[in-house]
CSV table of C-alpha atoms in Angstrom, one decimal:
chain,number,residue,atom,x,y,z
A,1,MET,CA,4.1,-8.4,-39.6
A,2,ARG,CA,7.0,-6.2,-40.7
A,3,ARG,CA,6.3,-3.9,-37.7
A,4,ALA,CA,6.2,-6.9,-35.4
A,5,MET,CA,9.5,-8.2,-36.8
A,6,LEU,CA,11.1,-4.8,-36.4
A,7,LEU,CA,10.0,-4.5,-32.8
A,8,ALA,CA,11.2,-8.0,-32.0
A,9,GLY,CA,14.6,-7.1,-33.6
A,10,ILE,CA,14.9,-4.0,-31.4
A,11,LEU,CA,14.2,-6.1,-28.4
A,12,GLY,CA,16.7,-8.7,-29.3
A,13,THR,CA,19.4,-6.1,-29.8
A,14,LEU,CA,18.7,-4.3,-26.5
A,15,ILE,CA,18.6,-7.5,-24.5
A,16,ALA,CA,22.3,-8.1,-25.2
A,17,GLY,CA,23.0,-5.2,-22.9
A,18,VAL,CA,20.5,-6.0,-20.2
A,19,PRO,CA,21.9,-5.7,-16.7
A,20,SER,CA,21.7,-8.7,-14.4
A,21,ALA,CA,19.1,-8.8,-11.6
A,22,GLN,CA,19.9,-6.4,-8.8
A,23,ALA,CA,21.0,-7.8,-5.5
A,24,ASP,CA,18.6,-5.7,-3.6
A,25,THR,CA,14.9,-4.8,-3.7
A,26,ASP,CA,14.2,-1.5,-2.0
A,27,VAL,CA,11.0,-0.3,-0.3
A,28,THR,CA,10.4,3.4,0.2
A,29,ARG,CA,7.5,4.9,2.1
A,30,ARG,CA,6.6,8.4,1.3
A,31,ASP,CA,5.0,11.1,3.5
A,32,LEU,CA,5.1,8.8,6.6
A,33,SER,CA,6.2,10.0,10.0
A,34,LEU,CA,6.7,7.1,12.5
A,35,PRO,CA,7.0,7.5,16.3
A,36,ALA,CA,10.1,5.8,17.6
A,37,SER,CA,8.0,3.2,19.4
A,38,SER,CA,6.5,2.1,16.1
A,39,ALA,CA,9.7,0.8,14.7
A,40,ARG,CA,10.5,-2.6,16.2
A,41,THR,CA,11.8,-5.9,15.0
A,42,GLU,CA,9.4,-8.9,15.0
A,43,SER,CA,10.4,-12.5,15.3
A,44,ASP,CA,7.5,-13.5,13.0
A,45,VAL,CA,8.4,-11.3,10.1
A,46,ARG,CA,7.5,-13.3,7.1
A,47,HIS,CA,9.8,-13.5,4.1
A,48,LYS,CA,7.3,-13.2,1.3
A,49,GLY,CA,5.2,-10.1,1.6
A,50,LEU,CA,4.5,-6.5,2.5
A,51,PRO,CA,0.8,-5.8,3.0
A,52,VAL,CA,-0.2,-2.1,3.4
A,53,SER,CA,-3.8,-2.6,4.5
A,54,PRO,CA,-6.0,0.0,6.1
A,55,ALA,CA,-8.4,-2.8,6.9
A,56,ARG,CA,-6.1,-4.4,9.4
A,57,THR,CA,-5.4,-3.2,12.9
A,58,GLU,CA,-1.7,-3.2,12.2
A,59,ALA,CA,0.2,-3.2,9.0
A,60,ARG,CA,3.3,-5.3,9.0
A,61,VAL,CA,6.2,-4.1,6.8
A,62,ARG,CA,7.8,-7.5,6.5
A,63,TYR,CA,11.0,-6.4,4.8
A,64,GLU,CA,12.0,-4.2,7.7
A,65,GLY,CA,10.2,-5.7,10.6
A,66,LEU,CA,8.1,-2.5,11.3
A,67,ARG,CA,4.7,-2.6,12.9
A,68,LEU,CA,2.6,0.5,12.1
A,69,PRO,CA,-0.5,1.7,13.9
A,70,ALA,CA,-3.6,1.4,11.8
A,71,SER,CA,-3.9,5.2,11.6
A,72,SER,CA,-0.4,5.4,10.1
A,73,ALA,CA,-1.1,2.6,7.7
A,74,ARG,CA,-3.8,4.6,6.0
A,75,ALA,CA,-1.3,7.3,5.1
A,76,VAL,CA,1.3,4.9,3.6
A,77,ASP,CA,2.1,5.2,-0.1
A,78,THR,CA,4.6,2.5,-0.9
A,79,ASP,CA,7.2,2.5,-3.7
A,80,VAL,CA,9.3,-0.5,-4.5
A,81,HIS,CA,12.6,-0.3,-6.4
A,82,TYR,CA,13.5,-3.4,-8.4
A,83,GLN,CA,15.6,-3.9,-11.5
A,84,GLY,CA,16.0,-0.1,-11.8
A,85,LEU,CA,12.3,0.5,-11.8
A,86,ARG,CA,10.3,2.5,-9.3
A,87,ILE,CA,7.0,0.6,-8.9
A,88,PRO,CA,4.0,2.1,-6.9
A,89,VAL,CA,2.2,-0.4,-4.7
A,90,PRO,CA,-1.4,0.4,-3.8
A,91,ALA,CA,-2.5,0.1,-0.2
A,92,GLY,CA,-3.6,-3.4,0.7
A,93,TRP,CA,-1.4,-5.2,-1.8
A,94,GLU,CA,1.2,-7.7,-0.7
A,95,ILE,CA,4.8,-7.9,-2.1
A,96,HIS,CA,6.2,-11.3,-2.8
A,97,ARG,CA,9.9,-11.8,-3.4
A,98,LEU,CA,10.4,-14.8,-5.7
A,99,GLY,CA,13.6,-16.6,-6.7
A,100,PRO,CA,14.9,-20.1,-7.8
A,101,GLY,CA,14.3,-21.5,-4.3
A,102,SER,CA,11.0,-19.8,-3.6
A,103,THR,CA,7.8,-21.8,-3.1
A,104,ASP,CA,5.5,-18.8,-3.1
A,105,CYS,CA,2.7,-19.1,-5.7
A,106,LEU,CA,2.6,-16.6,-8.5
A,107,ARG,CA,-1.1,-16.1,-9.0
A,108,PHE,CA,-3.3,-13.4,-10.4
A,109,ASP,CA,-6.4,-13.8,-8.4
A,110,ARG,CA,-5.3,-11.5,-5.6
A,111,HIS,CA,-3.9,-8.0,-5.4
A,112,ALA,CA,-0.1,-8.5,-5.2
A,113,LEU,CA,3.2,-7.5,-6.6
A,114,TYR,CA,5.6,-10.3,-7.4
A,115,LEU,CA,9.3,-9.6,-7.8
A,116,GLY,CA,11.8,-11.9,-9.5
A,117,PRO,CA,11.5,-15.2,-11.5
A,118,ALA,CA,9.1,-17.7,-10.0
A,119,GLY,CA,10.6,-20.6,-8.1
A,120,GLY,CA,10.9,-24.1,-9.6
A,121,ASN,CA,8.4,-25.7,-7.2
A,122,GLN,CA,5.7,-23.2,-6.3
A,123,ARG,CA,3.2,-24.2,-3.6
A,124,CYS,CA,0.0,-23.1,-5.4
A,125,PRO,CA,-3.5,-24.1,-4.7
A,126,ALA,CA,-4.6,-27.0,-6.8
A,127,HIS,CA,-7.6,-25.2,-8.2
A,128,ALA,CA,-7.7,-21.4,-8.4
A,129,VAL,CA,-10.1,-19.4,-10.6
A,130,GLY,CA,-10.3,-15.7,-11.3
A,131,ARG,CA,-8.3,-12.7,-12.2
A,132,THR,CA,-7.8,-9.3,-10.7
A,133,THR,CA,-5.3,-6.5,-10.8
A,134,ALA,CA,-1.8,-7.8,-10.0
A,135,LEU,CA,1.8,-7.3,-11.2
A,136,HIS,CA,4.8,-9.5,-11.8
A,137,VAL,CA,8.2,-7.9,-12.5
A,138,GLU,CA,11.1,-10.1,-13.5
A,139,PRO,CA,14.5,-9.8,-15.2
A,140,LEU,CA,14.4,-9.7,-19.0
A,141,THR,CA,16.2,-12.9,-19.8
A,142,GLU,CA,16.5,-14.8,-23.1
A,143,GLN,CA,13.4,-16.9,-22.1
A,144,THR,CA,11.2,-13.9,-21.3
A,145,SER,CA,12.5,-12.1,-24.4
A,146,ALA,CA,11.4,-15.0,-26.5
A,147,LEU,CA,7.9,-14.8,-24.9
A,148,VAL,CA,7.6,-11.1,-25.8
A,149,LYS,CA,8.8,-11.7,-29.3
A,150,GLY,CA,6.2,-14.4,-29.7
A,151,LEU,CA,3.4,-12.1,-28.6
A,152,LEU,CA,4.7,-9.3,-30.9
A,153,ALA,CA,4.7,-11.6,-33.8
A,154,GLY,CA,1.1,-12.8,-33.0
A,155,SER,CA,-0.6,-9.5,-32.2
A,156,GLY,CA,1.8,-6.6,-33.0
A,157,GLY,CA,3.0,-4.3,-30.3
A,158,GLU,CA,3.5,-0.7,-29.5
A,159,ARG,CA,6.1,1.5,-27.9
A,160,THR,CA,5.1,2.9,-24.6
A,161,GLY,CA,6.6,6.0,-23.0
A,162,ARG,CA,6.0,5.2,-19.3
A,163,PRO,CA,7.6,2.9,-18.5
A,164,PRO,CA,9.7,3.1,-21.7
A,165,GLY,CA,9.6,-0.1,-23.6
A,166,LEU,CA,7.6,-2.4,-25.9
A,167,ARG,CA,4.0,-3.1,-24.9
A,168,VAL,CA,1.7,-6.0,-25.8
A,169,LYS,CA,-1.9,-6.3,-24.7
A,170,ASP,CA,-3.6,-9.6,-24.6
A,171,PRO,CA,-7.4,-9.0,-24.1
A,172,ALA,CA,-8.2,-12.7,-24.2
A,173,ALA,CA,-6.0,-13.3,-21.2
A,174,HIS,CA,-6.6,-10.0,-19.5
A,175,GLU,CA,-2.9,-9.3,-19.4
A,176,ILE,CA,-0.6,-6.4,-20.5
A,177,ARG,CA,3.2,-7.1,-20.9
A,178,ILE,CA,5.8,-4.4,-21.1
A,179,ALA,CA,9.4,-5.2,-21.9
A,180,VAL,CA,11.7,-2.4,-20.5
A,181,PRO,CA,15.2,-3.0,-21.9
A,182,GLU,CA,16.6,0.1,-20.2
A,183,ALA,CA,15.9,-1.5,-16.9
A,184,GLY,CA,16.3,-5.1,-18.0
A,185,ALA,CA,12.8,-5.9,-16.8
A,186,LEU,CA,9.7,-7.6,-18.0
A,187,ILE,CA,6.4,-6.4,-16.5
A,188,THR,CA,3.3,-8.6,-16.6
A,189,GLY,CA,0.1,-7.0,-15.4
A,190,SER,CA,-3.3,-8.8,-15.0
A,191,TYR,CA,-6.7,-7.3,-14.6
A,192,GLY,CA,-10.2,-8.4,-13.8
A,193,PRO,CA,-13.4,-7.1,-15.5
A,194,ARG,CA,-11.9,-3.6,-16.1
A,195,GLU,CA,-8.3,-2.6,-16.9
A,196,GLU,CA,-8.3,1.0,-15.6
A,197,GLU,CA,-6.7,0.3,-12.3
A,198,LEU,CA,-3.8,-1.6,-13.9
A,199,GLU,CA,-3.3,1.1,-16.5
A,200,ARG,CA,-3.1,3.7,-13.7
A,201,ILE,CA,-0.4,1.7,-11.9
A,202,LEU,CA,1.6,1.0,-15.1
A,203,ALA,CA,1.5,4.7,-16.0
A,204,ARG,CA,3.2,5.5,-12.6
A,205,ILE,CA,6.1,3.0,-13.1
A,206,THR,CA,9.3,4.8,-13.9
A,207,VAL,CA,12.9,3.9,-14.6
A,208,ASP,CA,14.6,5.2,-11.6
A,209,PRO,CA,17.7,4.2,-9.5
A,210,PRO,CA,17.1,2.9,-6.0
A,211,PRO,CA,17.8,5.0,-2.9
A,212,ALA,CA,21.3,5.0,-1.6
A,213,GLU,CA,22.2,2.2,0.9
A,214,GLY,CA,21.7,3.2,4.5
A,215,THR,CA,18.8,5.6,3.9
A,216,ALA,CA,15.4,5.1,5.4
A,217,GLY,CA,14.1,3.6,2.2
A,218,SER,CA,16.7,0.8,1.8
A,219,ALA,CA,15.4,-2.7,2.5
A,220,ALA,CA,17.5,-5.4,4.0
A,221,GLY,CA,18.1,-8.6,2.2
A,222,GLY,CA,18.6,-9.6,-1.4
A,223,ALA,CA,16.0,-9.9,-4.1
A,224,GLY,CA,15.4,-13.4,-5.3
A,225,GLY,CA,15.9,-11.4,-8.2
A,226,GLY,CA,-6.8,-44.9,-7.4
A,227,ILE,CA,-8.0,-47.1,-10.3
A,228,THR,CA,-6.3,-49.8,-12.2
A,229,GLY,CA,-5.4,-50.0,-15.9
A,230,GLY,CA,-2.6,-47.4,-16.0
A,231,SER,CA,0.2,-49.4,-14.5
A,232,ALA,CA,1.7,-50.6,-17.8
A,233,GLU,CA,1.8,-47.0,-19.1
A,234,ARG,CA,3.3,-45.8,-15.8
A,235,ARG,CA,6.2,-48.2,-16.2
A,236,SER,CA,6.8,-47.8,-19.9
A,237,GLY,CA,8.1,-44.2,-20.0
A,238,VAL,CA,6.4,-43.1,-23.2
A,239,ALA,CA,2.8,-43.9,-23.1
A,240,HIS,CA,0.9,-45.5,-26.0
A,241,ARG,CA,-0.8,-42.5,-27.7
A,242,ARG,CA,-4.4,-43.5,-27.8
A,243,ARG,CA,-7.0,-40.8,-27.3
A,244,TRP,CA,-8.1,-41.9,-23.8
A,245,ILE,CA,-6.4,-43.4,-20.8
A,246,LYS,CA,-7.1,-45.1,-17.5
A,247,GLY,CA,-5.1,-44.3,-14.5
A,248,ASP,CA,-4.3,-41.8,-11.8
A,249,GLY,CA,-3.9,-38.1,-12.5
A,250,PHE,CA,-3.6,-34.8,-10.7
A,251,ASP,CA,-4.3,-31.1,-11.4
A,252,THR,CA,-2.5,-28.1,-10.0
A,253,CYS,CA,-2.6,-24.4,-10.7
A,254,ASN,CA,0.8,-23.9,-12.5
A,255,ALA,CA,3.1,-26.2,-14.5
A,256,PRO,CA,5.5,-27.9,-12.1
A,257,SER,CA,9.3,-28.1,-12.7
A,258,LEU,CA,10.5,-30.8,-15.1
A,259,ASP,CA,12.4,-32.3,-12.2
A,260,ALA,CA,9.1,-32.6,-10.2
A,261,MET,CA,7.3,-34.0,-13.2
A,262,HIS,CA,10.1,-36.6,-13.6
A,263,ALA,CA,9.9,-37.5,-9.9
A,264,TRP,CA,6.1,-37.9,-10.0
A,265,ARG,CA,5.9,-39.9,-13.1
A,266,GLY,CA,6.1,-43.2,-11.2
A,267,GLU,CA,2.8,-42.4,-9.4
A,268,PHE,CA,0.7,-40.8,-12.1
A,269,VAL,CA,-0.1,-41.1,-15.8
A,270,ALA,CA,-1.7,-37.7,-16.4
A,271,ALA,CA,-1.7,-34.1,-15.3
A,272,ASN,CA,-3.8,-31.1,-16.3
A,273,ILE,CA,-2.4,-27.9,-17.8
A,274,TYR,CA,-4.2,-24.5,-17.7
A,275,ILE,CA,-3.6,-23.2,-21.1
A,276,GLY,CA,-5.4,-19.8,-20.9
A,277,GLY,CA,-8.6,-17.9,-20.2
A,278,VAL,CA,-9.6,-14.7,-18.5
A,279,SER,CA,-10.4,-16.5,-15.3
A,280,ARG,CA,-7.1,-18.4,-15.0
A,281,SER,CA,-5.5,-17.5,-11.8
A,282,CYS,CA,-1.9,-18.7,-12.4
A,283,PRO,CA,0.1,-17.3,-15.4
A,284,ASP,CA,1.9,-19.4,-18.0
A,285,GLY,CA,5.1,-19.5,-15.9
A,286,ARG,CA,7.1,-22.4,-17.2
A,287,LEU,CA,4.3,-23.7,-19.4
A,288,THR,CA,5.8,-23.5,-22.9
A,289,HIS,CA,6.0,-25.6,-26.1
A,290,ASP,CA,9.3,-27.0,-24.9
A,291,TRP,CA,7.8,-27.9,-21.4
A,292,VAL,CA,4.9,-29.7,-23.1
A,293,ALA,CA,7.3,-31.6,-25.3
A,294,ALA,CA,9.5,-32.5,-22.4
A,295,VAL,CA,6.8,-33.9,-20.2
A,296,ARG,CA,5.2,-35.8,-23.0
A,297,SER,CA,8.6,-37.4,-23.8
A,298,MET,CA,8.5,-38.7,-20.1
A,299,GLY,CA,5.3,-40.5,-20.9
A,300,TRP,CA,2.9,-37.9,-19.3
A,301,ARG,CA,-0.6,-37.5,-20.8
A,302,LEU,CA,-2.1,-34.1,-20.5
A,303,ILE,CA,-5.5,-32.6,-19.7
A,304,PRO,CA,-5.6,-29.2,-21.5
A,305,THR,CA,-7.9,-26.8,-19.6
A,306,TYR,CA,-9.2,-23.4,-20.5
A,307,VAL,CA,-10.6,-21.1,-17.8
A,308,GLY,CA,-12.8,-18.5,-19.5
A,309,PRO,CA,-15.6,-16.3,-18.4
A,310,GLN,CA,-17.9,-17.9,-15.8
A,311,ALA,CA,-21.6,-18.3,-15.2
A,312,PRO,CA,-23.5,-15.1,-14.4
A,313,CYS,CA,-25.0,-16.6,-11.3
A,314,GLY,CA,-21.6,-17.9,-10.0
A,315,PRO,CA,-19.3,-16.2,-7.4
A,316,HIS,CA,-16.6,-15.1,-9.9
A,317,ARG,CA,-16.2,-11.5,-11.2
A,318,ILE,CA,-15.6,-12.2,-14.9
A,319,ASN,CA,-18.8,-13.6,-16.4
A,320,PHE,CA,-20.6,-14.1,-19.6
A,321,THR,CA,-24.2,-12.8,-19.7
A,322,PRO,CA,-27.4,-14.2,-21.2
A,323,ASP,CA,-27.0,-11.8,-24.1
A,324,SER,CA,-23.2,-12.5,-24.6
A,325,ALA,CA,-23.2,-16.2,-23.9
A,326,THR,CA,-23.1,-17.5,-27.5
A,327,ASP,CA,-20.5,-15.0,-28.7
A,328,ASP,CA,-18.4,-15.5,-25.6
A,329,GLY,CA,-18.5,-19.3,-26.1
A,330,LYS,CA,-17.2,-19.0,-29.6
A,331,ASP,CA,-14.5,-16.5,-28.7
A,332,SER,CA,-13.3,-18.7,-25.9
A,333,ALA,CA,-13.1,-21.7,-28.2
A,334,LYS,CA,-11.0,-19.7,-30.7
A,335,ASP,CA,-8.6,-18.4,-28.1
A,336,ALA,CA,-8.3,-21.8,-26.5
A,337,VAL,CA,-7.3,-23.3,-29.9
A,338,ARG,CA,-4.8,-20.5,-30.6
A,339,ARG,CA,-3.1,-21.1,-27.2
A,340,ALA,CA,-3.2,-24.9,-27.7
A,341,ARG,CA,-1.4,-24.6,-31.0
A,342,LEU,CA,1.3,-22.4,-29.4
A,343,LEU,CA,1.9,-25.2,-26.9
A,344,GLY,CA,2.2,-27.8,-29.7
A,345,LEU,CA,-1.2,-29.3,-28.9
A,346,SER,CA,-2.4,-30.3,-32.4
A,347,ARG,CA,-5.8,-31.0,-33.9
A,348,HIS,CA,-7.8,-33.8,-32.2
A,349,SER,CA,-6.5,-32.8,-28.8
A,350,PRO,CA,-9.2,-32.4,-26.1
A,351,ILE,CA,-9.7,-29.0,-24.5
A,352,TYR,CA,-11.8,-28.9,-21.3
A,353,PHE,CA,-13.6,-25.7,-20.4
A,354,ASP,CA,-13.4,-25.0,-16.7
A,355,LEU,CA,-16.9,-24.0,-15.6
A,356,GLU,CA,-17.0,-23.5,-11.9
A,357,ALA,CA,-20.0,-24.3,-9.7
A,358,TYR,CA,-23.0,-22.0,-9.9
A,359,SER,CA,-26.6,-21.8,-8.7
A,360,ARG,CA,-29.0,-24.1,-10.5
A,361,HIS,CA,-32.0,-22.3,-9.1
A,362,ASP,CA,-31.8,-19.4,-11.6
A,363,PRO,CA,-33.4,-20.5,-14.9
A,364,VAL,CA,-32.1,-17.5,-16.9
A,365,CYS,CA,-28.5,-18.2,-15.7
A,366,ARG,CA,-28.9,-21.9,-16.4
A,367,GLN,CA,-30.0,-21.2,-20.0
A,368,ALA,CA,-27.0,-18.8,-20.5
A,369,VAL,CA,-24.7,-21.6,-19.4
A,370,LEU,CA,-26.2,-24.0,-21.9
A,371,ALA,CA,-25.9,-21.5,-24.7
A,372,PHE,CA,-22.3,-20.8,-23.8
A,373,ILE,CA,-21.3,-24.5,-23.7
A,374,ASP,CA,-23.3,-25.2,-26.9
A,375,ALA,CA,-21.3,-22.4,-28.7
A,376,TRP,CA,-18.0,-23.6,-27.2
A,377,THR,CA,-18.7,-27.2,-28.3
A,378,ARG,CA,-19.7,-26.3,-31.9
A,379,LYS,CA,-16.8,-23.9,-32.5
A,380,LEU,CA,-14.2,-26.2,-31.0
A,381,ARG,CA,-15.3,-29.1,-33.2
A,382,ARG,CA,-15.3,-26.9,-36.3
A,383,LEU,CA,-11.7,-26.0,-35.4
A,384,GLY,CA,-10.7,-29.7,-35.3
A,385,TYR,CA,-10.4,-30.1,-31.5
A,386,VAL,CA,-12.3,-32.3,-29.1
A,387,PRO,CA,-14.6,-30.2,-26.8
A,388,GLY,CA,-14.6,-31.1,-23.1
A,389,ILE,CA,-16.2,-29.7,-20.0
A,390,TYR,CA,-15.0,-29.5,-16.4
A,391,SER,CA,-17.6,-28.7,-13.8
A,392,SER,CA,-19.3,-29.7,-10.5
A,393,LEU,CA,-21.4,-32.8,-10.7
A,394,THR,CA,-24.2,-30.9,-8.9
A,395,SER,CA,-24.4,-27.9,-11.3
A,396,GLY,CA,-22.8,-27.8,-14.7
A,397,ILE,CA,-22.5,-31.5,-15.3
A,398,ARG,CA,-26.1,-32.2,-14.3
A,399,ASP,CA,-27.5,-29.3,-16.3
A,400,LEU,CA,-25.6,-30.4,-19.4
A,401,ALA,CA,-26.6,-34.1,-19.0
A,402,GLU,CA,-30.3,-33.2,-18.7
A,403,ALA,CA,-30.3,-30.5,-21.4
A,404,LYS,CA,-32.0,-31.1,-24.8
A,405,GLY,CA,-31.5,-29.3,-28.1
A,406,ILE,CA,-27.8,-28.4,-27.7
A,407,ARG,CA,-24.5,-29.9,-28.7
A,408,LYS,CA,-22.8,-31.4,-25.7
A,409,PRO,CA,-19.1,-31.7,-25.1
A,410,THR,CA,-17.5,-35.0,-26.2
A,411,ALA,CA,-15.6,-35.5,-22.9
A,412,VAL,CA,-16.4,-34.7,-19.3
A,413,TRP,CA,-14.3,-34.0,-16.2
A,414,PHE,CA,-16.6,-33.9,-13.2
A,415,ALA,CA,-15.8,-32.8,-9.6
A,416,HIS,CA,-17.2,-35.0,-6.9
A,417,TRP,CA,-15.0,-34.9,-3.8
A,418,ASP,CA,-16.1,-38.2,-2.2
A,419,GLU,CA,-12.5,-39.5,-2.2
A,420,LYS,CA,-13.6,-42.5,-4.4
A,421,ALA,CA,-11.5,-43.0,-7.5
A,422,ASP,CA,-14.3,-44.4,-9.6
A,423,PRO,CA,-15.2,-42.4,-12.7
A,424,ARG,CA,-17.4,-45.1,-14.0
A,425,GLY,CA,-18.9,-46.3,-10.7
A,426,ASP,CA,-20.0,-43.0,-9.2
A,427,LYS,CA,-23.6,-43.4,-8.3
A,428,ALA,CA,-24.4,-39.7,-8.7
A,429,MET,CA,-23.2,-39.9,-12.3
A,430,GLU,CA,-25.8,-41.8,-14.3
A,431,ARG,CA,-24.4,-44.5,-16.6
A,432,LYS,CA,-26.0,-43.1,-19.7
A,433,TRP,CA,-24.1,-39.8,-19.2
A,434,TRP,CA,-20.9,-39.8,-21.3
A,435,PRO,CA,-20.5,-43.6,-21.6
A,436,GLY,CA,-17.4,-45.2,-22.9
A,437,HIS,CA,-13.9,-43.8,-22.2
A,438,ARG,CA,-15.0,-40.2,-21.9
A,439,ARG,CA,-14.9,-39.5,-18.1
A,440,ILE,CA,-12.4,-38.0,-15.7
A,441,LYS,CA,-13.4,-37.7,-12.0
A,442,GLN,CA,-11.8,-35.2,-9.7
A,443,TYR,CA,-12.4,-37.0,-6.4
A,444,ARG,CA,-10.2,-35.2,-3.9
A,445,GLY,CA,-9.6,-31.4,-3.5
A,446,ASP,CA,-6.7,-29.2,-2.4
A,447,HIS,CA,-4.0,-31.0,-0.4
A,448,LEU,CA,-0.2,-31.5,-0.4
A,449,GLU,CA,1.5,-34.6,-1.7
A,450,THR,CA,5.2,-35.5,-1.9
A,451,HIS,CA,6.7,-37.9,-4.4
A,452,GLY,CA,10.4,-38.3,-5.1
A,453,GLY,CA,11.2,-35.4,-2.8
A,454,TYR,CA,9.0,-32.9,-4.5
A,455,THR,CA,5.8,-31.5,-2.8
A,456,LEU,CA,2.9,-30.1,-4.8
A,457,ASN,CA,-0.5,-28.8,-3.9
A,458,ILE,CA,-2.9,-30.9,-6.0
A,459,ASP,CA,-6.4,-32.2,-6.6
A,460,ASN,CA,-6.6,-36.0,-7.4
A,461,ASP,CA,-8.2,-37.3,-10.5
A,462,ALA,CA,-9.2,-40.8,-11.7
A,463,LEU,CA,-9.2,-41.1,-15.5
A,464,ASP,CA,-11.1,-43.2,-17.9
A,465,GLY,CA,-11.3,-40.4,-20.5
A,466,TYR,CA,-9.8,-38.2,-23.2
A,467,VAL,CA,-6.3,-36.7,-22.9
A,468,ARG,CA,-3.6,-35.5,-25.1
C-alpha cells in the first residue's frame, strides 16, 4: 500500500506539469518509396482512420489522401506521433482520431489505434463482445490521472522504462495502462487470449518529438487531441427504489454522456452498463462512480452487466473450458463484485453475466456452461449480490431452464428479437421459468434512435425484472 501511495504521489506531482494535447497528430511511413502517380487526393477520404492492410487491393492513407498499390502496402511500417510519443502501428490496423465532437466508437474488439479523448456521444454498436489487441492514447488529465491512481491503490504498480512511466496491468480486464507524465499521455492497451502482441507494441513506443512541419511525415489536420407500468417512474425524476421495475429500457456498448441520459430519461426507465469482463468490447470510458451517481439521481435504474469468458463452443476467442469452467465462474463473480463496488453498486445489486449464443448440440460444451453459471451464481450470492444471466433464449436460457442439480441465477435477461415488448407473454419462454418480477427481454437488436437531439445505437429491452 505504501508503494502504491508513493507511485500515486509521483503521478500527482508530475501531472501538474503535463503539456496540453498537441494540435497535430503526425503519421510517418518508413522505408516506403512511392511513384508520383500513387500520391493523389481522394474526395472520399474518411476522417477517422488509416488502415494499412495487405489484404486489400489498395490501402487508403486517410490522413493524407494517398492511395497505395497493394504491393507497396505490404512494405508499409507506420509510425504515429501523438502527445510526444512515437507509436508503431501494425499493418492492417486503423487509426481513429477522437475528440469532444467525435462520434467514433472506442472499442477493443478490433485492431485499432485510438488517439485523443473519446467523444461525448459515440456511435457504438448496441451489443459488442470480445477483446483483441488495440490501443487508446489520450492526454493525461486530472480524470485519467485519478483512474490510474485508483488502479495503483488497488493492485500496486511498477515503473516501466519503455515508454517511461507508471504501469498497471489488469489481468481480469485484459488491459495494461501506462501513464507517461513526460509526454502527458495515458496509454491503455487491450489484448485477447494472449498478451504478447500488445507487449511487443508497447515496448516499441518511445517518447519522441514529431517530425518538423512540412516534411513528408507531417499529417494535415489537428488531433481531436413497449410495455406499461413504468410511466409513473418516468415522470417522477427519481424512481422508487424497489428491486424490480416494469418499463422500457435500452442497452448500448458504452456509457452515454450525461446530457444524452438526461434527454432520454423521458422515454426510458432503465439502461444497462457493462461494468467489466475479459470479453467486454468497449472500455470504461465515462463509466465512473460519479457517472453512476449522476444518472441514478435522474431516476435511471441500471442493469449491471459483466462480459466474462465465453462458452467453449461459441464464436468468441476468450473462453472457459470444461476443466476451467468452475474456477472461471468463481473468478468472474469476484471480479464483477470488485468492479461493482468501485462504481458504487452496493450489496443486493443484481449483476448479469453476458453469455453469448453458442451451439447446444455439443453436450460437453453445454455441461461446461452449466458448471460455469452454477459457480458464478453460488459465488455471487455468497458475496451478497444478486446473480443474473443474459443469454439467447435458444441457447443459454433454455439450457439453464431445463438443467437439474445446479444453482440457477435469480434474474434472467433473455434475447428474443421478435420486436414484441412482452417479457411475461413471450410464448417461447415458459411461464414456469423465472416467474414473478425476474425477467428482462431484449426484443430488438442494433439500431439507431434519437431522443432529445441525441442519437444512440441501442438494443431495446422490456423490463419486468431486477435492476439497481
